[in-house]
mmCIF file with all atom_site columns, C-alpha atoms in Angstrom:
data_model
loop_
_atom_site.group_PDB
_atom_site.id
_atom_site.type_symbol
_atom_site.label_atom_id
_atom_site.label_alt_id
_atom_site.label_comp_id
_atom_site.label_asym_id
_atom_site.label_entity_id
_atom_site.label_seq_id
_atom_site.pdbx_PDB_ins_code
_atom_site.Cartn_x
_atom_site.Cartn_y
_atom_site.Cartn_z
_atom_site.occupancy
_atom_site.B_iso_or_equiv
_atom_site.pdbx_formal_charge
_atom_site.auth_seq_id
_atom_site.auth_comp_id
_atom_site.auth_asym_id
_atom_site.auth_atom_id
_atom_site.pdbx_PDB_model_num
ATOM 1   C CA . UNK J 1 1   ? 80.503 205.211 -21.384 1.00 94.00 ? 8   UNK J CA 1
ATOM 2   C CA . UNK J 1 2   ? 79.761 206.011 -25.246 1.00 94.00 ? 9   UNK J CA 1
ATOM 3   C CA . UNK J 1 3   ? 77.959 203.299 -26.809 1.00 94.00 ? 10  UNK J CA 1
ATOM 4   C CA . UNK J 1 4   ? 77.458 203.265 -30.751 1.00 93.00 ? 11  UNK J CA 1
ATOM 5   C CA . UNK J 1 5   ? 73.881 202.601 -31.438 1.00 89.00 ? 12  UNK J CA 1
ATOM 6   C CA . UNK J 1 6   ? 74.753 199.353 -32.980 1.00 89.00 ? 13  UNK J CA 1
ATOM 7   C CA . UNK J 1 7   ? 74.489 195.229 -32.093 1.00 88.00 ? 14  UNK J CA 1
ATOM 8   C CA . UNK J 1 8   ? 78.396 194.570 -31.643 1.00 90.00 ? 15  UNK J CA 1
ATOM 9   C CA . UNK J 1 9   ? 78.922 197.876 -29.197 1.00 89.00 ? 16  UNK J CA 1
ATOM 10  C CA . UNK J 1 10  ? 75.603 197.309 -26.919 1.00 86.00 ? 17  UNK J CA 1
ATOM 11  C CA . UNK J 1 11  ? 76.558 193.700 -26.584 1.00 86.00 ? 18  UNK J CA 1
ATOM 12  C CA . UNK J 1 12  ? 80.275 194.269 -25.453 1.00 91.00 ? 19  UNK J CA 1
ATOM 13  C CA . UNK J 1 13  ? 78.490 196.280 -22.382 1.00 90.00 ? 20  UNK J CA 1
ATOM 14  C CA . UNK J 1 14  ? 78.627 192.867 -20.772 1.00 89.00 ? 21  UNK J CA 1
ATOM 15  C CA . UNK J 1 15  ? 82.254 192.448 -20.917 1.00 92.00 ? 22  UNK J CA 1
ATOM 16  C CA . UNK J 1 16  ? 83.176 195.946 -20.251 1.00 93.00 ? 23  UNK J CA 1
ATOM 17  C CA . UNK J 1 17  ? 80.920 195.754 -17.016 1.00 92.00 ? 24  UNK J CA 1
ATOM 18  C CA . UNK J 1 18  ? 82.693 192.706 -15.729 1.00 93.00 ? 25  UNK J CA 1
ATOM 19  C CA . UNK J 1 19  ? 86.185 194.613 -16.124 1.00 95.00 ? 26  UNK J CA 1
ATOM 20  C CA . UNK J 1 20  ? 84.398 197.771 -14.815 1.00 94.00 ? 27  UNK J CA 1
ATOM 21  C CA . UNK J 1 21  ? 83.500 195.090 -11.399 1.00 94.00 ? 28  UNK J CA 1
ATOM 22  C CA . UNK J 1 22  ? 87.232 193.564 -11.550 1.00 96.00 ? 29  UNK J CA 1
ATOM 23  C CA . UNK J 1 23  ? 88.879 196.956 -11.651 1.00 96.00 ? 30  UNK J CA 1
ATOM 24  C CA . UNK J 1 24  ? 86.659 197.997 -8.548  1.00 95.00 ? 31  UNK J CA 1
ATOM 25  C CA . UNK J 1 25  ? 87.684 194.883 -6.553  1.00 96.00 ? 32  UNK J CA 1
ATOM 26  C CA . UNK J 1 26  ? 91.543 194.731 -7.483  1.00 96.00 ? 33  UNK J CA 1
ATOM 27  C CA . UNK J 1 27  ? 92.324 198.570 -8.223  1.00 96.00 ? 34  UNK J CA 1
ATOM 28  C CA . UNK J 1 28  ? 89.720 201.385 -7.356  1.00 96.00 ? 35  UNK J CA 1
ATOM 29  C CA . UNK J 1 29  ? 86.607 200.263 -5.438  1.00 94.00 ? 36  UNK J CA 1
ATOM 30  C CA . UNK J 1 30  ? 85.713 204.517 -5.594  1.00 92.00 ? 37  UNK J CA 1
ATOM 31  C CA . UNK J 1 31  ? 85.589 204.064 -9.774  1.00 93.00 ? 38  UNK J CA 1
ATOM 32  C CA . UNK J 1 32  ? 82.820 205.603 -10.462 1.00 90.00 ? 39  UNK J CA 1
ATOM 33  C CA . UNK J 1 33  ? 80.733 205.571 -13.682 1.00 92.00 ? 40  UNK J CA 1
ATOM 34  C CA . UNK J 1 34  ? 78.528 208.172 -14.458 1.00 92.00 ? 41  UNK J CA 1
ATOM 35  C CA . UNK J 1 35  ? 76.464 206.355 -17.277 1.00 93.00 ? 42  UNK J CA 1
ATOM 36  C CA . UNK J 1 36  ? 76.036 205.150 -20.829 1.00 94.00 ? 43  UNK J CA 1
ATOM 37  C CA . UNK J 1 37  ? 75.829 207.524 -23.626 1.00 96.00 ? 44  UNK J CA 1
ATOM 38  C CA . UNK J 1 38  ? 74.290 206.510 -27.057 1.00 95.00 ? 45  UNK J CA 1
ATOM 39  C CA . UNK J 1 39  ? 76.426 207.924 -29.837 1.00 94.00 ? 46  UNK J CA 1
ATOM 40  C CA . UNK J 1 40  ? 75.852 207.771 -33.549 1.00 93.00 ? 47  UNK J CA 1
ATOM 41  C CA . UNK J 1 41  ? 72.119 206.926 -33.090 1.00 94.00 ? 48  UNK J CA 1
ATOM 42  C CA . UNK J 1 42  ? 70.310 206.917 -37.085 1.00 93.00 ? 49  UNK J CA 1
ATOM 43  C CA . UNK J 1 43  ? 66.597 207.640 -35.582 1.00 86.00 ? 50  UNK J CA 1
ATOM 44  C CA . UNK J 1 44  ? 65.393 207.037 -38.732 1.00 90.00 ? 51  UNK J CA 1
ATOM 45  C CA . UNK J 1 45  ? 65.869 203.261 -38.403 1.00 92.00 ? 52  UNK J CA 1
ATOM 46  C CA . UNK J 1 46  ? 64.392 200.773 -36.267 1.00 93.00 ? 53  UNK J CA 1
ATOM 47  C CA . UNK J 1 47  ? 67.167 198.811 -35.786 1.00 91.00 ? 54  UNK J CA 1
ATOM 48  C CA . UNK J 1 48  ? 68.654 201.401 -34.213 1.00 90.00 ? 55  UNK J CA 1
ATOM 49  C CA . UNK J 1 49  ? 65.387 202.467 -31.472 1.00 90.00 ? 56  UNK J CA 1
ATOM 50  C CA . UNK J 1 50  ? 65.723 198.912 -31.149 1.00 92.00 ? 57  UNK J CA 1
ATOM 51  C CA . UNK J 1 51  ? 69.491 198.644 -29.516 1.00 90.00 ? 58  UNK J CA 1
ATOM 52  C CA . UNK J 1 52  ? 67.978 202.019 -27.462 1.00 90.00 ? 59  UNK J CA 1
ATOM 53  C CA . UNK J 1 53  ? 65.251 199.349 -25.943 1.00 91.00 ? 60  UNK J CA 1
ATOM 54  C CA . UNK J 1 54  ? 67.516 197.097 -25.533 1.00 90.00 ? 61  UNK J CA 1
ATOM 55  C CA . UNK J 1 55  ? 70.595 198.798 -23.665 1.00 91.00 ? 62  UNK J CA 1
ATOM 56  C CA . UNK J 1 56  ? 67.882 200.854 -21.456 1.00 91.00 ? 63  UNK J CA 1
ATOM 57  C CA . UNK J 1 57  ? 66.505 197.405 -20.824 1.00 92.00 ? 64  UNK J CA 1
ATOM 58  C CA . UNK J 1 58  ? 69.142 195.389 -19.923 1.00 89.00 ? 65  UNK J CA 1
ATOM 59  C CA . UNK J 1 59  ? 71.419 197.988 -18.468 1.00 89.00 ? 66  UNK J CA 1
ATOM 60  C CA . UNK J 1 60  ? 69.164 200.658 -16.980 1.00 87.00 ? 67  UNK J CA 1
ATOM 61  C CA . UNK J 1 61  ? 68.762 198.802 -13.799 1.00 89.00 ? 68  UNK J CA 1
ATOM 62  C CA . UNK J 1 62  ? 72.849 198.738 -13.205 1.00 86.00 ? 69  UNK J CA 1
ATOM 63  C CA . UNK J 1 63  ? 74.058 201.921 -14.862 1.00 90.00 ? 70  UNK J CA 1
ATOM 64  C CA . UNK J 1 64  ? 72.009 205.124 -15.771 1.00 92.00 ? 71  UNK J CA 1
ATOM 65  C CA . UNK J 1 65  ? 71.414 205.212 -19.255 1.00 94.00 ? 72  UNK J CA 1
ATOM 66  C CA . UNK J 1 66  ? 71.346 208.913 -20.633 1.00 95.00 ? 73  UNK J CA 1
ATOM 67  C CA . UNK J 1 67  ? 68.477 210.513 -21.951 1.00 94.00 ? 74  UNK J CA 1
ATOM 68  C CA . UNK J 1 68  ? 69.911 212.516 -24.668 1.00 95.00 ? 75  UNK J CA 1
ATOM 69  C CA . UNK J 1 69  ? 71.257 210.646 -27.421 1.00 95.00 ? 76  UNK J CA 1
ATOM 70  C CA . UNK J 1 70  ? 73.959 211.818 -29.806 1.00 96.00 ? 77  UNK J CA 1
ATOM 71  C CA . UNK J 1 71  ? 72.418 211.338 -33.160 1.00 95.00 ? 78  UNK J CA 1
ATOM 72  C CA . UNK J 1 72  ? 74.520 210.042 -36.518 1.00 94.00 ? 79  UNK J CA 1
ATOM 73  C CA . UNK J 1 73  ? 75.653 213.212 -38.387 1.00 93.00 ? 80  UNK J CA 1
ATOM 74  C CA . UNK J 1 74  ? 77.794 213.789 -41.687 1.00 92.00 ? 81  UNK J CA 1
ATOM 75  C CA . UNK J 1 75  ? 78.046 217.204 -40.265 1.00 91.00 ? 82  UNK J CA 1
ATOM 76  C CA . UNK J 1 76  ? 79.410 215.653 -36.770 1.00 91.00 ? 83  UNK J CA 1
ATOM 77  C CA . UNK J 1 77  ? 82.220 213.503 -38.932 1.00 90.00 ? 84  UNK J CA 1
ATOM 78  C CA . UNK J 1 78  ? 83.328 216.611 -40.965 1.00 92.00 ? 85  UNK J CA 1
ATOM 79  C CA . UNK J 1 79  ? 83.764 218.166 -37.603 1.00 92.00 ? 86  UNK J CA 1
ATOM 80  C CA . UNK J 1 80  ? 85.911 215.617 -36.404 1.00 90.00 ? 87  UNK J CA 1
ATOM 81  C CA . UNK J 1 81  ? 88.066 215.397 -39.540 1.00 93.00 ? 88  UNK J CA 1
ATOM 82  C CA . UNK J 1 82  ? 88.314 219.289 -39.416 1.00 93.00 ? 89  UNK J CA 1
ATOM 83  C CA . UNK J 1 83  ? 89.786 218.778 -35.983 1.00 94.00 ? 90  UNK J CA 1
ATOM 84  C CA . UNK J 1 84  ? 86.755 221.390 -34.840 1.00 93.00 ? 91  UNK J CA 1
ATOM 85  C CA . UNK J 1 85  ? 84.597 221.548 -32.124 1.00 93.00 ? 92  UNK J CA 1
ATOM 86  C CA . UNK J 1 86  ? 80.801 220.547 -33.133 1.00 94.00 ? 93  UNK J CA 1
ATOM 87  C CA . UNK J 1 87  ? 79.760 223.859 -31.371 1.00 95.00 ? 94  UNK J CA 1
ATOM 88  C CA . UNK J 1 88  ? 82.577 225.883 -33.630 1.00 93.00 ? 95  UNK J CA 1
ATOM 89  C CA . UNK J 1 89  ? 81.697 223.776 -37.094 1.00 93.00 ? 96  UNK J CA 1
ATOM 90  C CA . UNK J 1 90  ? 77.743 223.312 -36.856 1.00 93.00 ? 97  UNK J CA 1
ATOM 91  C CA . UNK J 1 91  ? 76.165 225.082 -34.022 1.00 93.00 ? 98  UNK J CA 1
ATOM 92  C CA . UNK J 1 92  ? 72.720 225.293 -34.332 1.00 95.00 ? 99  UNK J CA 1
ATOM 93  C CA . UNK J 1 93  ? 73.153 221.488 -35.961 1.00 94.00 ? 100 UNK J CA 1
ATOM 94  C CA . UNK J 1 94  ? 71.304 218.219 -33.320 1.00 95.00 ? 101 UNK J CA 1
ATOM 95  C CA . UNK J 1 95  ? 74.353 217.131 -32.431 1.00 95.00 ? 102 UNK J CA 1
ATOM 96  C CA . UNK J 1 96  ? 75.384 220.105 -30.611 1.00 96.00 ? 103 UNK J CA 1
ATOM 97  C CA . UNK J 1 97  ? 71.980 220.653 -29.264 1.00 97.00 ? 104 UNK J CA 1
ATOM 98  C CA . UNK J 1 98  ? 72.296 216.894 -28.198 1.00 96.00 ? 105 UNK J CA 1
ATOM 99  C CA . UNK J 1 99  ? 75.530 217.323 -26.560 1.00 96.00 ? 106 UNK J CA 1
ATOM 100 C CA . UNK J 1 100 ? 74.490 220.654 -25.106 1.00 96.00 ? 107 UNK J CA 1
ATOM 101 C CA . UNK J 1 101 ? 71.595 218.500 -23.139 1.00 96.00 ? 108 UNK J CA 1
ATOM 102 C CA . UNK J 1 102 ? 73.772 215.505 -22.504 1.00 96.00 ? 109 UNK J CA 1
ATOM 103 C CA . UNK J 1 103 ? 76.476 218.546 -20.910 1.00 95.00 ? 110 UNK J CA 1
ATOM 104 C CA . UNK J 1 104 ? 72.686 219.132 -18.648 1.00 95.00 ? 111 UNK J CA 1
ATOM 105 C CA . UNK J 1 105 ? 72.179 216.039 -17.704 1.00 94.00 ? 112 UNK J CA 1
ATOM 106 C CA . UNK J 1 106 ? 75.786 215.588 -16.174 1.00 94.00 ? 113 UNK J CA 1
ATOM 107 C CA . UNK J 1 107 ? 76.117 218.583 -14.429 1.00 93.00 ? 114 UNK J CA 1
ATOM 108 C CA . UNK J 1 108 ? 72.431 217.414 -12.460 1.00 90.00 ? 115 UNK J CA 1
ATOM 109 C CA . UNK J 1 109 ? 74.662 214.486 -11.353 1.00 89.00 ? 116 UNK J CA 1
ATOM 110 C CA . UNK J 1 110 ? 77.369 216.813 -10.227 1.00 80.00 ? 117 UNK J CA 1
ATOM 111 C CA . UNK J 1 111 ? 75.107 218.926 -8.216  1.00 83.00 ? 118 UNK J CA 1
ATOM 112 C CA . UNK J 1 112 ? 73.196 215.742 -7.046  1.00 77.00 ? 119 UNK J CA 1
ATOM 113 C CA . UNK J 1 113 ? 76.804 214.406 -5.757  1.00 77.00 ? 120 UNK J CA 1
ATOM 114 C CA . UNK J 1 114 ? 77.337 217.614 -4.337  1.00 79.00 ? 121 UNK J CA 1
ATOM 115 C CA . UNK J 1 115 ? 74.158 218.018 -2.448  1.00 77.00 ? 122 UNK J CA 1
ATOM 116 C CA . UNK J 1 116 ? 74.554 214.386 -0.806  1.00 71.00 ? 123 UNK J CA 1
ATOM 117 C CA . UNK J 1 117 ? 77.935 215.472 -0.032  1.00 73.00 ? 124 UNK J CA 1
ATOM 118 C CA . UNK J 1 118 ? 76.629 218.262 1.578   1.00 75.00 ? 125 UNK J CA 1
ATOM 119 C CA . UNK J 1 119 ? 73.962 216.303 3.617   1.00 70.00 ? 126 UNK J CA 1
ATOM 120 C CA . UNK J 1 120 ? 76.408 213.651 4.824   1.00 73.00 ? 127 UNK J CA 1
ATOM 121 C CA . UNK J 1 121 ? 79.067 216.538 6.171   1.00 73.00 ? 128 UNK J CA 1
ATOM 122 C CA . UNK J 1 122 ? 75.872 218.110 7.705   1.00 78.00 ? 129 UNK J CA 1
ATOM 123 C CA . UNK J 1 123 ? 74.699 215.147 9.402   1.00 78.00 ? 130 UNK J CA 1
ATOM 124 C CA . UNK J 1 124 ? 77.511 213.400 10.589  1.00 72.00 ? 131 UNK J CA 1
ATOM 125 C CA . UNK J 1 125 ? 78.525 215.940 13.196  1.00 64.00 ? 132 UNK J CA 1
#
């Protein structure tokens, strides 16, 4: 789930978790969620480590909350208008190195998921 490093986005977690829960009971109790993903993070602000705190805080204990953090980037928003990739417009640029460790962290949950897989199919013969 990308969350914007601001107030409005971090607080509408709480009603997008409550349709995340009804859409498990009603439609698809497999739905998975892999975690929350702050996007357009300004470091150099307070306000913005702040909603970090806060979203690890409140959330971290019902979703994993993603290390790597995609930081707020003219270069990012010229890539987008440019219809480019990040990696194609500013490659050596943090948002691309950001992305490249988010990209980490989510292939350890694949290989996590695959390795319990793996266990189960191994012990339940």
């Amino acid at each position: 789930i990308p969350v914007q490093a601001h107030y409005l986005p971090a607080k509408g977690m709480t009603q997008l978790l409550q349709t995340i829960s009804r859409v498990r009971r009603q439609i698809n109790p497999k739905l998975l969620i892999d975690g929350v993903l702050l996007t357009m993070v300004d470091n150099r602000t307070n306000f913005a480590k702040d909603i970090s705190f806060v979203l690890r805080r409140d959330y971290g204990d019902k979703l994993r909350v993603f290390q790597s953090e995609i930081p707020l980037s003219i270069r990012a928003a010229e890539a987008s208008a440019k219809g480019k990739s990040i990696y194609n417009h500013d490659p050596s640029g943090q948002v691309a190195q950001a992305y490249t460790s988010f990209t980490k962290e989510v292939q350890g949950i694949g290989k996590a998921r695959r390795q319990t897989r793996q266990y189960q199919a191994d012990h339940s013969r």
